[in-house]
Coordinates of N, CA and C in Angstrom, one line a residue:
M1 N 159.1 167.1 100.7 CA 158.3 165.9 100.6 C 159.0 164.8 101.3
Q2 N 158.1 163.9 101.9 CA 158.5 162.8 102.5 C 158.0 161.5 102.0
V3 N 158.7 160.4 101.9 CA 158.3 159.2 101.4 C 158.4 158.1 102.4
L4 N 157.4 157.3 102.8 CA 157.4 156.4 103.9 C 156.7 155.1 103.5
A5 N 157.0 154.0 104.1 CA 156.3 152.8 104.0 C 155.0 152.8 104.8
A6 N 153.9 152.5 104.2 CA 152.5 152.6 104.9 C 152.4 151.4 105.7
G7 N 151.9 151.6 106.8 CA 151.4 150.5 107.9 C 150.0 150.4 107.9
V8 N 149.4 149.5 108.6 CA 148.0 149.2 108.8 C 147.4 150.5 109.2
E9 N 148.1 151.4 110.0 CA 147.4 152.7 110.5 C 147.2 153.7 109.3
H10 N 147.8 153.4 108.2 CA 147.6 154.3 107.0 C 146.5 153.7 106.0
A11 N 145.8 152.7 106.4 CA 144.8 152.1 105.4 C 143.9 153.1 105.0
D12 N 143.3 154.0 105.8 CA 142.4 155.0 105.4 C 142.9 156.0 104.3
V13 N 144.2 156.3 104.5 CA 144.8 157.2 103.5 C 144.9 156.5 102.2
V14 N 145.4 155.4 102.2 CA 145.6 154.6 100.9 C 144.2 154.3 100.3
G15 N 143.2 154.0 101.1 CA 141.9 153.7 100.5 C 141.3 154.9 99.9
R16 N 141.5 156.1 100.5 CA 141.0 157.4 99.9 C 141.7 157.8 98.6
L17 N 143.1 157.6 98.7 CA 143.9 157.9 97.5 C 143.6 157.0 96.3
L18 N 143.3 155.8 96.6 CA 143.0 154.8 95.5 C 141.6 155.1 95.0
R19 N 140.7 155.5 95.9 CA 139.3 156.0 95.2 C 139.5 157.2 94.4
D20 N 140.3 158.2 94.9 CA 140.5 159.4 94.1 C 141.2 159.0 92.8
F21 N 142.1 158.2 92.7 CA 142.7 157.7 91.5 C 141.6 157.2 90.5
N22 N 140.7 156.3 91.1 CA 139.7 155.7 90.2 C 138.8 156.7 89.8
D23 N 138.4 157.7 90.6 CA 137.5 158.7 90.2 C 138.0 159.6 89.1
E24 N 139.3 159.9 89.2 CA 140.0 160.8 88.2 C 139.8 160.1 86.7
F25 N 139.8 158.8 86.7 CA 139.7 158.2 85.4 C 138.4 157.5 85.2
E26 N 137.4 157.9 86.0 CA 136.1 157.4 85.8 C 136.0 155.9 85.8
T27 N 136.7 155.3 86.7 CA 136.8 153.9 86.8 C 135.9 153.3 88.0
P28 N 134.8 152.5 87.7 CA 134.0 152.1 88.7 C 134.9 151.2 89.7
G29 N 134.4 150.9 90.8 CA 135.0 150.1 91.8 C 134.5 150.4 93.2
P30 N 135.2 149.8 94.1 CA 134.8 149.9 95.6 C 134.8 151.3 96.0
T31 N 134.0 151.6 97.2 CA 134.1 152.8 97.7 C 135.4 153.0 98.5
A32 N 135.9 154.3 98.9 CA 137.0 154.4 99.7 C 136.9 153.6 101.0
D33 N 135.8 153.4 101.7 CA 135.7 152.7 102.8 C 135.9 151.3 102.6
T34 N 135.5 150.7 101.4 CA 135.7 149.3 101.1 C 137.3 149.1 100.9
F35 N 137.8 150.1 100.2 CA 139.3 150.0 99.9 C 140.0 150.1 101.3
T36 N 139.7 150.9 102.2 CA 140.2 151.0 103.4 C 140.3 149.7 104.2
D37 N 139.1 149.1 104.2 CA 138.9 147.9 104.9 C 139.8 146.7 104.3
R38 N 139.9 146.7 103.0 CA 140.8 145.7 102.3 C 142.3 146.1 102.6
F39 N 142.7 147.3 102.6 CA 144.1 147.7 102.9 C 144.5 147.4 104.3
R40 N 143.5 147.3 105.3 CA 143.7 147.0 106.7 C 144.3 145.6 106.7
S41 N 143.8 144.8 105.8 CA 144.3 143.3 105.7 C 145.5 143.4 104.8
L42 N 145.6 143.9 103.7 CA 146.7 143.9 102.9 C 148.0 144.4 103.5
L43 N 147.9 145.5 104.2 CA 149.1 146.2 104.7 C 149.7 145.3 105.8
G44 N 149.2 144.3 106.3 CA 149.8 143.5 107.2 C 150.5 142.2 106.6
R45 N 150.4 142.1 105.4 CA 151.0 141.1 104.6 C 152.5 141.3 104.3
D46 N 153.4 140.3 104.2 CA 154.7 140.4 103.8 C 155.0 140.5 102.3
D47 N 154.0 140.2 101.5 CA 154.0 140.2 100.1 C 153.3 141.5 99.4
V48 N 152.9 142.4 100.2 CA 152.3 143.7 99.8 C 153.2 144.9 100.4
L49 N 153.3 145.8 99.5 CA 154.2 147.0 100.0 C 153.5 148.2 99.5
V50 N 153.2 149.2 100.3 CA 152.6 150.5 99.9 C 153.5 151.6 100.4
I51 N 153.9 152.4 99.5 CA 154.8 153.6 99.9 C 153.9 154.9 99.7
L52 N 153.9 155.7 100.7 CA 153.1 157.0 100.6 C 154.1 158.1 100.6
A53 N 153.5 159.1 99.8 CA 154.3 160.5 99.7 C 153.4 161.5 100.5
R54 N 154.2 162.4 101.2 CA 153.6 163.5 101.9 C 154.2 164.7 101.5
T55 N 153.4 165.7 101.2 CA 154.0 167.0 100.9 C 153.3 168.0 101.9
G56 N 154.1 168.5 102.8 CA 153.6 169.3 103.9 C 152.7 168.6 104.7
D57 N 151.5 169.0 104.9 CA 150.5 168.3 105.7 C 149.6 167.3 104.9
D58 N 149.8 167.4 103.7 CA 148.9 166.5 102.7 C 149.6 165.3 102.2
W59 N 148.8 164.3 102.1 CA 149.2 163.1 101.4 C 149.1 163.4 99.9
S60 N 150.2 163.1 99.2 CA 150.3 163.5 97.9 C 150.3 162.4 96.8
G61 N 150.5 161.2 97.2 CA 150.5 160.0 96.4 C 150.8 158.7 97.0
F62 N 150.8 157.6 96.4 CA 151.2 156.3 96.8 C 151.5 155.4 95.6
A63 N 152.3 154.4 96.0 CA 152.7 153.3 95.1 C 152.2 152.0 95.8
Y64 N 151.6 151.1 95.1 CA 151.1 149.9 95.7 C 151.7 148.7 94.8
L65 N 152.4 147.8 95.6 CA 153.2 146.8 94.9 C 152.8 145.5 95.6
T66 N 152.8 144.4 94.7 CA 152.6 143.0 95.3 C 153.8 142.2 94.9
L67 N 154.3 141.3 95.7 CA 155.4 140.3 95.4 C 154.8 139.0 95.3
R68 N 155.3 138.1 94.3 CA 154.8 136.8 94.2 C 156.0 135.8 93.9
P69 N 155.9 134.6 94.3 CA 156.9 133.8 94.0 C 157.0 133.4 92.5
T70 N 158.2 133.1 92.0 CA 158.4 132.7 90.7 C 159.6 131.8 90.5
P71 N 159.6 130.8 89.6 CA 160.7 129.9 89.5 C 161.8 130.6 88.7
Y72 N 161.7 131.7 88.1 CA 162.7 132.3 87.3 C 163.7 133.1 88.1
Y73 N 163.4 133.4 89.3 CA 164.4 134.0 90.1 C 164.4 133.4 91.6
D74 N 165.5 133.6 92.3 CA 165.6 133.2 93.7 C 164.5 134.0 94.6
G75 N 164.3 135.2 94.2 CA 163.5 136.1 94.9 C 162.2 136.3 94.2
P76 N 161.3 137.1 94.8 CA 160.0 137.2 94.1 C 160.0 138.0 92.9
L77 N 158.8 138.0 92.1 CA 158.6 139.0 91.0 C 157.7 140.0 91.6
A78 N 158.0 141.3 91.3 CA 157.2 142.3 91.8 C 156.3 142.9 90.8
Q79 N 155.1 143.2 91.1 CA 154.1 143.8 90.3 C 153.7 145.2 90.9
L80 N 154.0 146.3 90.1 CA 153.5 147.5 90.7 C 152.0 147.7 90.1
E81 N 151.2 147.6 91.2 CA 149.8 147.6 90.8 C 149.2 149.0 90.5
E82 N 149.7 149.9 91.4 CA 149.2 151.3 91.2 C 150.3 152.3 91.7
L83 N 150.3 153.4 90.8 CA 151.1 154.5 91.3 C 150.4 155.8 91.0
Y84 N 150.1 156.6 92.0 CA 149.2 157.6 91.8 C 149.8 158.9 92.6
V85 N 149.8 160.0 91.9 CA 150.0 161.3 92.5 C 148.8 162.2 92.2
V86 N 148.5 162.9 93.3 CA 147.4 163.9 93.3 C 147.7 164.9 92.1
P87 N 146.6 165.1 91.2 CA 146.9 165.9 90.0 C 147.5 167.2 90.2
S88 N 147.0 168.0 91.2 CA 147.6 169.3 91.4 C 149.1 169.3 91.9
L89 N 149.6 168.1 92.2 CA 151.0 168.0 92.6 C 151.9 167.2 91.6
R90 N 151.4 167.0 90.5 CA 152.3 166.4 89.5 C 153.3 167.2 88.9
D91 N 154.3 166.6 88.3 CA 155.5 167.2 87.7 C 156.3 168.0 88.7
Q92 N 156.4 167.4 90.0 CA 157.2 167.9 91.0 C 158.2 166.9 91.5
G93 N 158.3 165.7 91.0 CA 159.2 164.7 91.3 C 158.6 163.6 92.3
I94 N 157.3 163.8 92.7 CA 156.7 162.8 93.6 C 156.6 161.4 93.1
G95 N 156.1 161.3 91.8 CA 156.1 160.0 91.2 C 157.4 159.4 91.1
T96 N 158.5 160.1 90.7 CA 159.9 159.6 90.6 C 160.3 159.1 92.0
A97 N 160.0 159.9 93.0 CA 160.4 159.5 94.3 C 159.7 158.3 94.9
L98 N 158.5 158.1 94.5 CA 157.7 156.9 94.9 C 158.3 155.7 94.1
L99 N 158.4 155.8 92.7 CA 159.0 154.7 92.0 C 160.4 154.4 92.4
T100 N 161.3 155.3 92.7 CA 162.6 155.1 93.1 C 162.6 154.3 94.4
D101 N 161.7 154.7 95.3 CA 161.8 153.9 96.6 C 161.2 152.5 96.5
V102 N 160.2 152.3 95.6 CA 159.6 151.0 95.3 C 160.7 150.1 94.7
V103 N 161.5 150.6 93.8 CA 162.5 149.8 93.1 C 163.5 149.4 94.1
R104 N 164.0 150.4 94.9 CA 165.0 150.1 95.9 C 164.5 149.1 96.9
L105 N 163.3 149.2 97.5 CA 162.7 148.2 98.4 C 162.5 146.9 97.9
T106 N 162.2 146.8 96.6 CA 162.0 145.4 96.0 C 163.4 144.8 95.7
R107 N 164.3 145.6 95.4 CA 165.8 145.0 95.2 C 166.2 144.5 96.6
E108 N 166.0 145.3 97.6 CA 166.4 144.8 99.0 C 165.8 143.6 99.3
R109 N 164.5 143.3 98.8 CA 163.7 142.1 99.2 C 164.2 140.9 98.2
G110 N 165.1 141.2 97.3 CA 165.5 140.1 96.4 C 164.8 139.9 95.1
A111 N 163.8 140.9 94.9 CA 163.1 140.7 93.6 C 163.9 140.6 92.4
G112 N 163.6 139.8 91.4 CA 164.4 139.7 90.2 C 163.8 140.5 89.0
E113 N 162.7 140.9 89.1 CA 162.0 141.7 88.0 C 160.8 142.4 88.6
M114 N 160.4 143.5 87.9 CA 159.3 144.3 88.2 C 158.3 144.5 87.1
H115 N 157.1 144.1 87.2 CA 156.1 144.4 86.0 C 155.2 145.4 86.4
I116 N 154.8 146.2 85.3 CA 153.9 147.3 85.3 C 153.0 147.2 84.2
N117 N 151.7 147.3 84.4 CA 150.8 147.3 83.3 C 150.3 148.8 83.1
V118 N 150.3 149.2 81.9 CA 149.9 150.7 81.5 C 149.0 150.5 80.2
D119 N 148.1 151.3 80.2 CA 147.2 151.3 79.1 C 148.0 152.0 77.9
E120 N 147.8 151.4 76.7 CA 148.6 151.8 75.5 C 148.3 153.3 75.3
V121 N 147.1 153.8 75.4 CA 146.8 155.2 75.1 C 147.3 156.2 76.1
D122 N 147.8 155.7 77.3 CA 148.3 156.5 78.3 C 149.8 156.8 78.0
V123 N 150.0 157.7 77.1 CA 151.4 158.0 76.6 C 152.2 158.7 77.7
D124 N 151.7 159.6 78.4 CA 152.4 160.2 79.5 C 152.9 159.3 80.5
T125 N 152.2 158.3 80.9 CA 152.5 157.3 81.9 C 153.6 156.4 81.3
R126 N 153.4 156.0 80.1 CA 154.4 155.2 79.4 C 155.7 155.8 79.3
R127 N 155.6 157.2 79.0 CA 157.0 157.9 78.9 C 157.6 158.0 80.2
F128 N 156.9 158.2 81.2 CA 157.3 158.3 82.7 C 158.1 156.9 83.0
Y129 N 157.5 155.8 82.8 CA 158.2 154.5 83.1 C 159.3 154.2 82.2
E130 N 159.2 154.6 81.0 CA 160.4 154.4 80.0 C 161.6 155.3 80.4
R131 N 161.3 156.5 80.9 CA 162.3 157.4 81.4 C 163.1 156.9 82.5
H132 N 162.4 155.9 83.2 CA 163.0 155.3 84.5 C 163.6 153.9 84.2
G133 N 163.6 153.6 82.9 CA 164.4 152.3 82.6 C 163.4 151.2 82.3
F134 N 162.1 151.3 82.3 CA 161.2 150.3 82.1 C 161.0 150.2 80.6
V135 N 160.8 148.9 80.1 CA 160.5 148.7 78.7 C 159.4 147.8 78.4
N136 N 158.8 147.8 77.3 CA 157.7 147.0 76.9 C 158.1 145.9 75.9
I137 N 159.4 145.9 75.6 CA 160.0 144.9 74.8 C 161.0 144.0 75.5
E138 N 160.8 142.7 75.4 CA 161.7 141.8 76.3 C 163.0 141.8 75.7
P139 N 164.1 141.8 76.5 CA 165.4 142.0 75.9 C 165.6 140.7 75.0
G140 N 166.2 141.2 73.8 CA 166.5 140.3 72.8 C 165.4 140.1 71.7
A141 N 164.3 140.7 72.0 CA 163.1 140.6 71.0 C 162.8 141.9 70.4
D142 N 162.0 141.9 69.3 CA 161.7 143.1 68.6 C 160.3 143.4 68.6
Y143 N 159.5 142.8 69.5 CA 158.1 143.0 69.6 C 157.6 143.3 71.0
R144 N 156.5 144.0 71.1 CA 155.9 144.4 72.3 C 155.4 143.3 73.2
M145 N 155.6 143.4 74.5 CA 154.8 142.5 75.4 C 153.5 143.0 75.6
L146 N 152.5 142.1 75.9 CA 151.2 142.5 76.0 C 150.6 141.8 77.3
C147 N 149.6 142.4 77.9 CA 149.0 141.9 79.1 C 147.5 141.6 78.7
Y148 N 147.1 140.4 79.0 CA 145.7 139.9 78.8 C 145.0 139.8 80.1
L149 N 143.8 140.1 80.2 CA 142.9 140.0 81.4 C 141.7 139.5 81.2
Q150 N 141.0 138.9 82.2 CA 139.6 138.4 82.1 C 139.1 138.6 83.6
E151 N 137.9 139.4 83.6 CA 137.4 139.6 84.9 C 136.7 138.2 85.4
L152 N 136.9 137.9 86.6 CA 136.3 136.5 87.1 C 135.2 136.8 88.1

């Protein structure tokens, strides 16, 4: 397995994988072509990072991360927007490799913290992130952090 930083030339791969991810969970959204067009723009930005995993000749997953300024750290705050591994290739260390590389790269960029939103019912995904040191309880507190959203 190979893990590499995606460039603009990988926009079609990332767009297709993101559409596959949404299809797996029956999430409505843009087509793969629309995602591809958007990633052509996003992948040229300094505040966007996409890591791809390749197993043999096939793309096996990706991690998509954004960085934003924050007054709480000298460096950016990282948000892991998506992490996806092709279902037939799960439980082979691909997700761990992607997450490990994302954490390494964000540390190199001086990020002070990484946020990940996970659905409460997605127990396997929560267990995955917790196994890698992520928590949903702020240090020093005894209650869970929550994420609120509103479509605009």
